[in-house]
mmCIF file of C-alpha atoms in Angstrom:
data_model
loop_
_atom_site.group_PDB
_atom_site.id
_atom_site.type_symbol
_atom_site.label_atom_id
_atom_site.label_comp_id
_atom_site.label_asym_id
_atom_site.label_seq_id
_atom_site.Cartn_x
_atom_site.Cartn_y
_atom_site.Cartn_z
ATOM 1 C CA UNK A 1 7.982 9.141 2.035
ATOM 2 C CA UNK A 2 10.701 7.137 1.700
ATOM 3 C CA UNK A 3 10.014 3.198 3.719
ATOM 4 C CA UNK A 4 12.508 1.305 2.603
ATOM 5 C CA UNK A 5 16.216 0.787 0.721
ATOM 6 C CA UNK A 6 16.004 -2.925 -1.178
ATOM 7 C CA UNK A 7 19.292 -4.330 -2.272
ATOM 8 C CA UNK A 8 17.475 -5.776 -4.985
ATOM 9 C CA UNK A 9 14.309 -5.173 -7.495
ATOM 10 C CA UNK A 10 13.157 -7.273 -10.020
ATOM 11 C CA UNK A 11 9.806 -7.391 -12.027
ATOM 12 C CA UNK A 12 10.191 -3.879 -13.596
ATOM 13 C CA UNK A 13 8.448 -5.529 -17.056
ATOM 14 C CA UNK A 14 5.692 -4.831 -18.463
ATOM 15 C CA UNK A 15 5.206 -6.581 -22.187
ATOM 16 C CA UNK A 16 2.383 -6.372 -24.955
ATOM 17 C CA UNK A 17 0.036 -9.181 -25.393
ATOM 18 C CA UNK A 18 -0.838 -9.797 -28.829
ATOM 19 C CA UNK A 19 -3.815 -11.251 -30.232
ATOM 20 C CA UNK A 20 -3.805 -13.224 -34.332
ATOM 21 C CA UNK A 21 -6.703 -12.640 -36.245
ATOM 22 C CA UNK A 22 -6.749 -14.780 -39.657
ATOM 23 C CA UNK A 23 -9.230 -12.618 -41.912
ATOM 24 C CA UNK A 24 -11.317 -14.472 -44.456
ATOM 25 C CA UNK A 25 -9.874 -15.190 -47.302
ATOM 26 C CA UNK A 26 -6.627 -13.972 -46.639
ATOM 27 C CA UNK A 27 -4.892 -17.314 -45.702
ATOM 28 C CA UNK A 28 -1.239 -15.775 -46.208
ATOM 29 C CA UNK A 29 -1.809 -13.985 -43.544
ATOM 30 C CA UNK A 30 -2.485 -12.880 -40.342
ATOM 31 C CA UNK A 31 -3.438 -9.703 -38.330
ATOM 32 C CA UNK A 32 -1.488 -9.183 -35.192
ATOM 33 C CA UNK A 33 -3.676 -6.885 -32.495
ATOM 34 C CA UNK A 34 -2.217 -5.902 -29.285
ATOM 35 C CA UNK A 35 -4.461 -6.933 -27.229
ATOM 36 C CA UNK A 36 -3.832 -5.416 -23.385
ATOM 37 C CA UNK A 37 -0.920 -4.493 -21.269
ATOM 38 C CA UNK A 38 0.835 -7.356 -18.745
ATOM 39 C CA UNK A 39 2.872 -6.624 -15.945
ATOM 40 C CA UNK A 40 4.904 -9.149 -13.561
ATOM 41 C CA UNK A 41 5.012 -8.775 -10.119
ATOM 42 C CA UNK A 42 7.597 -6.440 -8.869
ATOM 43 C CA UNK A 43 10.148 -8.647 -6.405
ATOM 44 C CA UNK A 44 12.211 -6.723 -4.119
ATOM 45 C CA UNK A 45 14.611 -8.020 -1.354
ATOM 46 C CA UNK A 46 16.179 -6.804 1.665
ATOM 47 C CA UNK A 47 18.329 -7.067 4.569
ATOM 48 C CA UNK A 48 16.422 -7.615 7.669
ATOM 49 C CA UNK A 49 15.575 -4.841 9.868
ATOM 50 C CA UNK A 50 13.659 -4.046 12.962
ATOM 51 C CA UNK A 51 10.921 -2.583 11.382
ATOM 52 C CA UNK A 52 7.527 -5.040 10.987
ATOM 53 C CA UNK A 53 6.055 -2.533 8.094
ATOM 54 C CA UNK A 54 6.520 -5.059 5.023
ATOM 55 C CA UNK A 55 5.059 -8.023 7.371
ATOM 56 C CA UNK A 56 2.469 -5.948 8.609
ATOM 57 C CA UNK A 57 1.282 -4.918 5.031
ATOM 58 C CA UNK A 58 1.422 -8.784 3.622
ATOM 59 C CA UNK A 59 -0.457 -10.121 6.885
ATOM 60 C CA UNK A 60 -3.439 -7.507 6.034
ATOM 61 C CA UNK A 61 -3.397 -9.259 2.856
ATOM 62 C CA UNK A 62 -3.549 -12.908 4.593
ATOM 63 C CA UNK A 63 -6.452 -11.753 6.591
ATOM 64 C CA UNK A 64 -8.896 -10.783 3.934
ATOM 65 C CA UNK A 65 -8.031 -6.631 4.050
ATOM 66 C CA UNK A 66 -5.609 -6.062 0.743
ATOM 67 C CA UNK A 67 -4.464 -2.103 1.187
ATOM 68 C CA UNK A 68 -3.609 -1.466 -2.655
ATOM 69 C CA UNK A 69 -1.200 1.636 -2.445
ATOM 70 C CA UNK A 70 0.734 3.429 -4.902
ATOM 71 C CA UNK A 71 4.774 2.998 -4.998
ATOM 72 C CA UNK A 72 8.106 4.296 -6.567
ATOM 73 C CA UNK A 73 11.298 1.933 -6.807
ATOM 74 C CA UNK A 74 13.704 5.033 -7.102
ATOM 75 C CA UNK A 75 17.657 4.125 -8.640
ATOM 76 C CA UNK A 76 19.951 6.280 -7.063
ATOM 77 C CA UNK A 77 23.372 7.194 -9.047
ATOM 78 C CA UNK A 78 26.507 7.139 -7.116
ATOM 79 C CA UNK A 79 26.294 10.755 -5.764
ATOM 80 C CA UNK A 80 22.570 9.779 -3.724
ATOM 81 C CA UNK A 81 20.748 11.834 -6.051
ATOM 82 C CA UNK A 82 17.568 10.085 -7.798
ATOM 83 C CA UNK A 83 19.080 8.459 -11.409
ATOM 84 C CA UNK A 84 15.538 7.695 -12.551
ATOM 85 C CA UNK A 85 12.179 5.709 -10.548
ATOM 86 C CA UNK A 86 9.641 3.596 -11.986
ATOM 87 C CA UNK A 87 5.887 4.215 -10.142
ATOM 88 C CA UNK A 88 3.830 1.750 -9.967
ATOM 89 C CA UNK A 89 0.025 1.693 -9.043
ATOM 90 C CA UNK A 90 -2.475 -0.106 -7.268
ATOM 91 C CA UNK A 91 -0.097 -2.247 -5.262
ATOM 92 C CA UNK A 92 -0.106 -5.259 -2.796
ATOM 93 C CA UNK A 93 1.758 -7.951 -1.185
ATOM 94 C CA UNK A 94 0.957 -11.795 -2.650
ATOM 95 C CA UNK A 95 3.657 -13.069 -1.030
ATOM 96 C CA UNK A 96 6.416 -12.303 1.892
ATOM 97 C CA UNK A 97 9.725 -14.493 2.603
ATOM 98 C CA UNK A 98 11.652 -14.717 5.610
ATOM 99 C CA UNK A 99 15.383 -14.936 5.734
ATOM 100 C CA UNK A 100 17.093 -18.616 6.087
ATOM 101 C CA UNK A 101 18.026 -19.003 9.162
ATOM 102 C CA UNK A 102 21.439 -20.491 9.900
ATOM 103 C CA UNK A 103 23.690 -19.900 13.339
ATOM 104 C CA UNK A 104 26.898 -21.450 12.261
ATOM 105 C CA UNK A 105 27.217 -18.892 9.239
ATOM 106 C CA UNK A 106 27.443 -15.258 9.218
ATOM 107 C CA UNK A 107 25.035 -14.278 6.678
ATOM 108 C CA UNK A 108 23.021 -11.418 6.101
ATOM 109 C CA UNK A 109 19.504 -12.266 6.724
ATOM 110 C CA UNK A 110 16.908 -11.317 3.946
ATOM 111 C CA UNK A 111 13.014 -10.893 3.298
ATOM 112 C CA UNK A 112 11.564 -10.235 -0.127
ATOM 113 C CA UNK A 113 8.374 -8.777 -0.727
ATOM 114 C CA UNK A 114 6.424 -9.804 -4.574
ATOM 115 C CA UNK A 115 4.145 -7.417 -5.339
ATOM 116 C CA UNK A 116 1.025 -7.090 -7.968
ATOM 117 C CA UNK A 117 0.213 -4.050 -9.460
ATOM 118 C CA UNK A 118 -2.083 -2.847 -11.888
ATOM 119 C CA UNK A 119 0.984 -0.628 -14.135
ATOM 120 C CA UNK A 120 4.233 1.015 -14.411
ATOM 121 C CA UNK A 121 5.544 4.645 -15.385
ATOM 122 C CA UNK A 122 9.157 4.800 -16.068
ATOM 123 C CA UNK A 123 10.319 8.499 -14.737
ATOM 124 C CA UNK A 124 13.753 8.975 -15.753
ATOM 125 C CA UNK A 125 16.265 12.659 -15.493
ATOM 126 C CA UNK A 126 17.842 13.766 -18.830
#
């Protein structure tokens, strides 16, 4: 199901956390062991529309009712076909930003939503 188009997406990032372990009697050597994966929050930005879907999702978090959802960020090729996607899991909004309004300019009004999640999976064609 398509929910919204965005002009910018950031935070598609995962990092393996490392734990250092020093073994007794081995002073010149440190074991570096993988500890877990840390995911950055995803930040999505788009021009304002009449749809209040993103605001409503964030508003439920503000009211203490966290609605976790799975989703995907889909990258389209110039011909409009799907080039690849990043699926994310158990996501919920942690920040919403509205537009900077100035009546003396003709700038596009943007909204931004920041989403915490529990994992990414890249799926690429080819």
